[in-house]
PDB file of C-alpha atoms in Angstrom:
ATOM      1  CA  MET V  49       2.305  23.698  24.289  1.00 85.00           C
ATOM      2  CA  ILE V  50      -0.702  24.211  26.505  1.00 89.00           C
ATOM      3  CA  VAL V  51      -3.155  26.885  25.477  1.00 87.00           C
ATOM      4  CA  PRO V  52      -5.125  28.288  28.414  1.00 89.00           C
ATOM      5  CA  ARG V  53      -8.869  28.029  27.858  1.00 89.00           C
ATOM      6  CA  LYS V  54     -10.684  31.341  28.098  1.00 89.00           C
ATOM      7  CA  LYS V  55     -13.687  31.464  30.413  1.00 90.00           C
ATOM      8  CA  LEU V  56     -16.992  32.219  28.727  1.00 87.00           C
ATOM      9  CA  THR V  57     -18.812  35.408  29.615  1.00 88.00           C
ATOM     10  CA  PHE V  58     -22.399  35.441  30.805  1.00 88.00           C
ATOM     11  CA  TRP V  59     -23.769  36.164  27.287  1.00 84.00           C
ATOM     12  CA  GLU V  60     -21.587  33.483  25.737  1.00 84.00           C
ATOM     13  CA  ARG V  61     -22.857  30.931  28.249  1.00 87.00           C
ATOM     14  CA  LEU V  62     -26.446  31.777  27.303  1.00 88.00           C
ATOM     15  CA  PHE V  63     -25.694  30.971  23.587  1.00 88.00           C
ATOM     16  CA  LEU V  64     -28.454  33.435  22.634  1.00 90.00           C
ATOM     17  CA  PRO V  65     -26.296  35.554  20.247  1.00 88.00           C
ATOM     18  CA  ALA V  66     -25.120  32.409  18.417  1.00 90.00           C
ATOM     19  CA  PHE V  67     -28.672  31.063  18.302  1.00 93.00           C
ATOM     20  CA  TRP V  68     -29.967  34.382  16.919  1.00 94.00           C
ATOM     21  CA  ALA V  69     -27.241  34.512  14.225  1.00 94.00           C
ATOM     22  CA  GLY V  70     -28.041  30.950  13.114  1.00 95.00           C
ATOM     23  CA  PHE V  71     -31.760  31.686  13.078  1.00 96.00           C
ATOM     24  CA  LYS V  72     -31.199  34.726  10.817  1.00 96.00           C
ATOM     25  CA  VAL V  73     -29.328  32.595   8.263  1.00 93.00           C
ATOM     26  CA  THR V  74     -32.033  29.923   8.318  1.00 93.00           C
ATOM     27  CA  TRP V  75     -34.790  32.529   7.917  1.00 94.00           C
ATOM     28  CA  ARG V  76     -32.991  34.185   4.978  1.00 91.00           C
ATOM     29  CA  HIS V  77     -32.706  30.840   3.111  1.00 88.00           C
ATOM     30  CA  PHE V  78     -36.329  30.006   3.919  1.00 89.00           C
ATOM     31  CA  VAL V  79     -37.551  33.323   2.471  1.00 90.00           C
ATOM     32  CA  ASN V  80     -35.354  32.976  -0.634  1.00 86.00           C
ATOM     33  CA  THR V  81     -36.581  29.457  -1.329  1.00 83.00           C
ATOM     34  CA  LEU V  82     -40.281  30.077  -0.630  1.00 86.00           C
ATOM     35  CA  PHE V  83     -40.890  33.544  -2.100  1.00 85.00           C
ATOM     36  CA  ARG V  84     -38.054  34.214  -4.528  1.00 81.00           C
ATOM     37  CA  ARG V  85     -37.692  30.642  -5.878  1.00 74.00           C
ATOM     38  CA  ARG V  86     -33.939  30.763  -5.401  1.00 73.00           C
ATOM     39  CA  ASN V  87     -32.257  27.600  -4.271  1.00 67.00           C
ATOM     40  CA  ALA V  88     -28.462  27.778  -3.907  1.00 62.00           C
ATOM     41  CA  ALA V  89     -27.856  24.389  -5.577  1.00 62.00           C
ATOM     42  CA  VAL V  90     -30.117  25.154  -8.544  1.00 56.00           C
ATOM     43  CA  VAL V  91     -28.629  28.595  -9.129  1.00 54.00           C
ATOM     44  CA  THR V  92     -24.987  27.529  -9.035  1.00 56.00           C
ATOM     45  CA  ALA V  93     -25.027  24.116 -10.724  1.00 57.00           C
ATOM     46  CA  GLY V  94     -28.285  23.739 -12.647  1.00 64.00           C
ATOM     47  CA  GLY V  95     -29.280  20.759 -10.544  1.00 66.00           C
ATOM     48  CA  TYR V  96     -28.359  18.669  -7.577  1.00 72.00           C
ATOM     49  CA  TYR V  97     -25.110  16.780  -7.148  1.00 75.00           C
ATOM     50  CA  PRO V  98     -24.457  13.855  -7.828  1.00 75.00           C
ATOM     51  CA  GLU V  99     -27.169  13.594 -10.521  1.00 75.00           C
ATOM     52  CA  VAL V 100     -25.907  16.808 -12.107  1.00 77.00           C
ATOM     53  CA  PRO V 101     -22.127  17.133 -11.691  1.00 78.00           C
ATOM     54  CA  TRP V 102     -20.707  20.523 -10.903  1.00 77.00           C
ATOM     55  CA  THR V 103     -19.150  22.543 -13.631  1.00 80.00           C
ATOM     56  CA  VAL V 104     -15.959  23.791 -12.087  1.00 84.00           C
ATOM     57  CA  LYS V 105     -14.615  27.138 -13.154  1.00 85.00           C
ATOM     58  CA  GLU V 106     -11.362  27.858 -14.922  1.00 86.00           C
ATOM     59  CA  GLY V 107      -8.403  27.748 -12.579  1.00 85.00           C
ATOM     60  CA  TYR V 108      -9.901  25.111 -10.298  1.00 89.00           C
ATOM     61  CA  ARG V 109      -7.199  22.942  -8.767  1.00 89.00           C
ATOM     62  CA  GLY V 110      -8.266  19.323  -8.555  1.00 90.00           C
ATOM     63  CA  ALA V 111      -6.385  16.058  -8.239  1.00 91.00           C
ATOM     64  CA  PRO V 112      -2.852  15.798  -9.705  1.00 93.00           C
ATOM     65  CA  TYR V 113      -2.137  13.334 -12.506  1.00 93.00           C
ATOM     66  CA  LEU V 114       0.869  12.410 -14.621  1.00 93.00           C
ATOM     67  CA  VAL V 115       0.824  12.907 -18.378  1.00 90.00           C
ATOM     68  CA  LYS V 116       2.515  11.181 -21.316  1.00 88.00           C
ATOM     69  CA  ASP V 117       4.030  12.765 -24.387  1.00 82.00           C
ATOM     70  CA  GLN V 118       2.764  12.111 -27.917  1.00 81.00           C
ATOM     71  CA  GLU V 119       4.898   8.958 -28.179  1.00 78.00           C
ATOM     72  CA  GLY V 120       3.336   7.406 -25.092  1.00 81.00           C
ATOM     73  CA  ARG V 121       6.261   7.903 -22.705  1.00 81.00           C
ATOM     74  CA  THR V 122       5.943   9.468 -19.296  1.00 84.00           C
ATOM     75  CA  LYS V 123       7.192  13.018 -19.168  1.00 86.00           C
ATOM     76  CA  CYS V 124       8.382  12.613 -15.575  1.00 89.00           C
ATOM     77  CA  VAL V 125      12.183  12.384 -15.335  1.00 87.00           C
ATOM     78  CA  SER V 126      12.268  11.436 -11.643  1.00 88.00           C
ATOM     79  CA  CYS V 127      13.856  14.695 -10.485  1.00 89.00           C
ATOM     80  CA  GLN V 128      11.863  14.426  -7.229  1.00 92.00           C
ATOM     81  CA  LEU V 129      11.221  18.162  -6.942  1.00 93.00           C
ATOM     82  CA  CYS V 130       7.493  17.563  -6.507  1.00 94.00           C
ATOM     83  CA  GLU V 131       8.225  15.103  -3.718  1.00 94.00           C
ATOM     84  CA  PHE V 132      10.352  17.693  -1.916  1.00 95.00           C
ATOM     85  CA  VAL V 133       7.889  20.581  -2.172  1.00 95.00           C
ATOM     86  CA  CYS V 134       4.747  18.588  -1.333  1.00 95.00           C
ATOM     87  CA  PRO V 135       3.563  20.025   2.025  1.00 95.00           C
ATOM     88  CA  PRO V 136       1.619  16.930   3.237  1.00 94.00           C
ATOM     89  CA  LYS V 137       4.262  14.505   1.824  1.00 95.00           C
ATOM     90  CA  ALA V 138       1.698  12.793  -0.380  1.00 95.00           C
ATOM     91  CA  ILE V 139       4.091  12.046  -3.264  1.00 95.00           C
ATOM     92  CA  LYS V 140       6.543   9.149  -3.187  1.00 95.00           C
ATOM     93  CA  ILE V 141       9.015   8.619  -6.044  1.00 94.00           C
ATOM     94  CA  THR V 142      11.470   5.758  -6.436  1.00 91.00           C
ATOM     95  CA  PRO V 143      14.254   6.723  -8.869  1.00 88.00           C
ATOM     96  CA  PRO V 144      15.296   4.172 -11.497  1.00 83.00           C
ATOM     97  CA  GLY V 145      18.833   3.713 -10.215  1.00 77.00           C
ATOM     98  CA  PRO V 146      22.068   3.502 -12.209  1.00 75.00           C
ATOM     99  CA  GLU V 147      21.028   0.682 -14.559  1.00 74.00           C
ATOM    100  CA  VAL V 148      20.233   1.700 -18.121  1.00 69.00           C
ATOM    101  CA  ASP V 149      16.869   0.950 -19.681  1.00 69.00           C
ATOM    102  CA  PRO V 150      17.630  -0.928 -22.934  1.00 68.00           C
ATOM    103  CA  THR V 151      14.516   0.453 -24.638  1.00 66.00           C
ATOM    104  CA  THR V 152      15.451   4.090 -24.138  1.00 64.00           C
ATOM    105  CA  GLY V 153      19.179   4.044 -23.386  1.00 59.00           C
ATOM    106  CA  ASN V 154      20.540   6.995 -21.479  1.00 57.00           C
ATOM    107  CA  VAL V 155      18.261   9.403 -23.271  1.00 60.00           C
ATOM    108  CA  GLU V 156      15.310   9.159 -20.966  1.00 68.00           C
ATOM    109  CA  LYS V 157      15.118   8.794 -17.218  1.00 79.00           C
ATOM    110  CA  ARG V 158      11.807   7.896 -15.699  1.00 84.00           C
ATOM    111  CA  PRO V 159      10.748   6.900 -12.188  1.00 89.00           C
ATOM    112  CA  LYS V 160      10.703   3.268 -11.181  1.00 89.00           C
ATOM    113  CA  GLU V 161       7.673   3.945  -9.008  1.00 92.00           C
ATOM    114  CA  PHE V 162       5.529   7.035  -8.555  1.00 94.00           C
ATOM    115  CA  GLU V 163       2.725   7.209  -6.014  1.00 95.00           C
ATOM    116  CA  ILE V 164       0.371   9.917  -4.838  1.00 95.00           C
ATOM    117  CA  ASN V 165      -1.636   9.351  -1.703  1.00 95.00           C
ATOM    118  CA  MET V 166      -4.886  11.111  -2.550  1.00 94.00           C
ATOM    119  CA  LEU V 167      -6.006  10.975   1.077  1.00 93.00           C
ATOM    120  CA  ARG V 168      -3.085  13.222   1.990  1.00 94.00           C
ATOM    121  CA  CYS V 169      -3.066  15.443  -1.102  1.00 94.00           C
ATOM    122  CA  ILE V 170      -4.421  18.928  -0.436  1.00 93.00           C
ATOM    123  CA  PHE V 171      -4.544  19.967  -4.139  1.00 92.00           C
ATOM    124  CA  CYS V 172      -2.226  22.908  -3.468  1.00 92.00           C
ATOM    125  CA  GLY V 173      -0.636  22.768  -6.923  1.00 91.00           C
ATOM    126  CA  PHE V 174       2.974  23.079  -5.762  1.00 94.00           C
ATOM    127  CA  CYS V 175       3.880  19.860  -7.618  1.00 94.00           C
ATOM    128  CA  GLN V 176       2.548  21.269 -10.881  1.00 92.00           C
ATOM    129  CA  GLU V 177       4.325  24.584 -10.403  1.00 92.00           C
ATOM    130  CA  VAL V 178       7.713  23.091  -9.580  1.00 93.00           C
ATOM    131  CA  CYS V 179       7.781  20.396 -12.299  1.00 91.00           C
ATOM    132  CA  PRO V 180      10.422  21.415 -14.874  1.00 88.00           C
ATOM    133  CA  GLU V 181       9.138  18.916 -17.466  1.00 85.00           C
ATOM    134  CA  GLU V 182       5.421  19.758 -17.189  1.00 86.00           C
ATOM    135  CA  ALA V 183       4.741  16.137 -16.363  1.00 90.00           C
ATOM    136  CA  ILE V 184       2.178  16.663 -13.623  1.00 92.00           C
ATOM    137  CA  PHE V 185      -1.094  18.534 -13.976  1.00 91.00           C
ATOM    138  CA  LEU V 186      -4.023  19.272 -11.747  1.00 91.00           C
ATOM    139  CA  MET V 187      -7.226  18.124 -13.401  1.00 89.00           C
ATOM    140  CA  LYS V 188     -10.745  19.333 -12.693  1.00 87.00           C
ATOM    141  CA  ASP V 189     -11.511  16.179 -10.738  1.00 85.00           C
ATOM    142  CA  TYR V 190     -13.223  16.848  -7.424  1.00 83.00           C
ATOM    143  CA  SER V 191     -14.961  13.553  -6.758  1.00 85.00           C
ATOM    144  CA  LEU V 192     -12.369  11.031  -5.621  1.00 88.00           C
ATOM    145  CA  ASN V 193     -13.623   7.945  -3.849  1.00 88.00           C
ATOM    146  CA  GLY V 194     -12.534   4.445  -3.027  1.00 89.00           C
ATOM    147  CA  GLN V 195     -13.478   1.420  -0.956  1.00 93.00           C
ATOM    148  CA  SER V 196     -10.241   1.333   1.074  1.00 93.00           C
ATOM    149  CA  ARG V 197      -7.202   3.435   1.946  1.00 93.00           C
ATOM    150  CA  GLU V 198      -5.004   1.349  -0.351  1.00 93.00           C
ATOM    151  CA  GLU V 199      -7.314   2.166  -3.251  1.00 93.00           C
ATOM    152  CA  MET V 200      -6.688   5.883  -2.714  1.00 94.00           C
ATOM    153  CA  ILE V 201      -2.942   5.519  -3.236  1.00 95.00           C
ATOM    154  CA  TYR V 202      -2.594   6.048  -6.978  1.00 95.00           C
ATOM    155  CA  ASN V 203       0.400   4.348  -8.593  1.00 94.00           C
ATOM    156  CA  MET V 204       2.168   5.475 -11.771  1.00 93.00           C
ATOM    157  CA  GLU V 205       0.045   3.422 -14.168  1.00 93.00           C
ATOM    158  CA  LYS V 206      -3.186   4.777 -12.744  1.00 93.00           C
ATOM    159  CA  LEU V 207      -1.902   8.369 -12.713  1.00 93.00           C
ATOM    160  CA  LEU V 208      -0.749   8.079 -16.339  1.00 92.00           C
ATOM    161  CA  ALA V 209      -4.062   6.531 -17.413  1.00 92.00           C
ATOM    162  CA  LEU V 210      -6.023   9.347 -15.784  1.00 90.00           C
ATOM    163  CA  GLY V 211      -3.713  12.088 -17.052  1.00 88.00           C
ATOM    164  CA  GLY V 212      -3.637  10.913 -20.651  1.00 88.00           C
ATOM    165  CA  VAL V 213      -1.486  12.298 -23.425  1.00 87.00           C
ATOM    166  CA  HIS V 214      -0.340  15.878 -23.243  1.00 82.00           C
ATOM    167  CA  GLN V 215      -0.190  17.611 -26.610  1.00 79.00           C
ATOM    168  CA  ASP V 216       3.012  19.521 -26.047  1.00 73.00           C
ATOM    169  CA  PRO V 217       4.544  21.040 -29.212  1.00 70.00           C
ATOM    170  CA  ILE V 218       8.028  20.809 -27.712  1.00 67.00           C
ATOM    171  CA  MET V 219       9.426  17.341 -28.467  1.00 68.00           C
ATOM    172  CA  LYS V 220      12.295  17.511 -26.029  1.00 67.00           C
ATOM    173  CA  TRP V 221      13.029  13.799 -25.856  1.00 66.00           C
ATOM    174  CA  LYS V 222      12.964  13.417 -29.621  1.00 72.00           C
ATOM    175  CA  LYS V 223      15.562  16.163 -29.873  1.00 74.00           C
ATOM    176  CA  LYS V 224      17.662  14.524 -27.130  1.00 73.00           C
ATOM    177  CA  ALA V 225      17.468  11.147 -28.889  1.00 74.00           C
ATOM    178  CA  LEU V 226      18.732  12.697 -32.132  1.00 79.00           C
ATOM    179  CA  GLU V 227      21.581  14.365 -30.235  1.00 80.00           C
ATOM    180  CA  ALA V 228      22.470  11.043 -28.596  1.00 77.00           C
ATOM    181  CA  GLN V 229      22.502   9.265 -31.980  1.00 79.00           C
ATOM    182  CA  LYS V 230      24.809  11.939 -33.354  1.00 81.00           C
ATOM    183  CA  GLN V 231      27.162  11.486 -30.412  1.00 78.00           C
ATOM    184  CA  GLU V 232      27.262   7.718 -30.939  1.00 77.00           C
ATOM    185  CA  VAL V 233      28.375   8.081 -34.544  1.00 75.00           C
ATOM    186  CA  PHE V 234      30.703  10.973 -33.750  1.00 69.00           C
ATOM    187  CA  ASN V 235      34.362   9.977 -34.029  1.00 67.00           C
ATOM    188  CA  PRO V 236      36.780  12.761 -33.003  1.00 66.00           C
ATOM    189  CA  GLU V 237      39.722  11.047 -34.714  1.00 69.00           C
ATOM    190  CA  ARG V 238      37.958  10.924 -38.028  1.00 60.00           C
ATOM    191  CA  LYS V 239      38.842  13.898 -40.194  1.00 57.00           C
ATOM    192  CA  GLU V 240      36.129  15.282 -42.363  1.00 54.00           C
TER     193      GLU V 240
END
């Protein structure tokens, strides 16, 4: 698609209106700083970043992280809904496959690999909203940095370490494990 470029008018070619608008903004900040002792950074954060980190307000959507339950297991069940709804396709999940994990049996399903490319992530929060297990949360982290592009691709271990343990009162997997144990000892031919 080719968008035709609009020709500039005489006033636009002079750039005087844009210059005047920019000069007004600069003059307003100069007067506020010199006579009213108001500096935007001091008023909003109590200091200058990075020496004084910002205090983000409630509802701020930062970087997404995975969380564990109280027993140290990942809450993610590899349903891949977050991968499907992610607009920039920053999330990549590898499901565990048909083999059964001997430590958890068929009770728990967790991803084999889980990656979030933080260079692509736009912190939209769709992954948090769509997660049925409340396994992914947006933290108040706004300062992400790394030495290379590979460093900015967070794997499952790093995401779980940053997310920490979620204190959820609903112990879903504990309840499922008890149900599974009951089914293993259940014998339909036995008459009680």
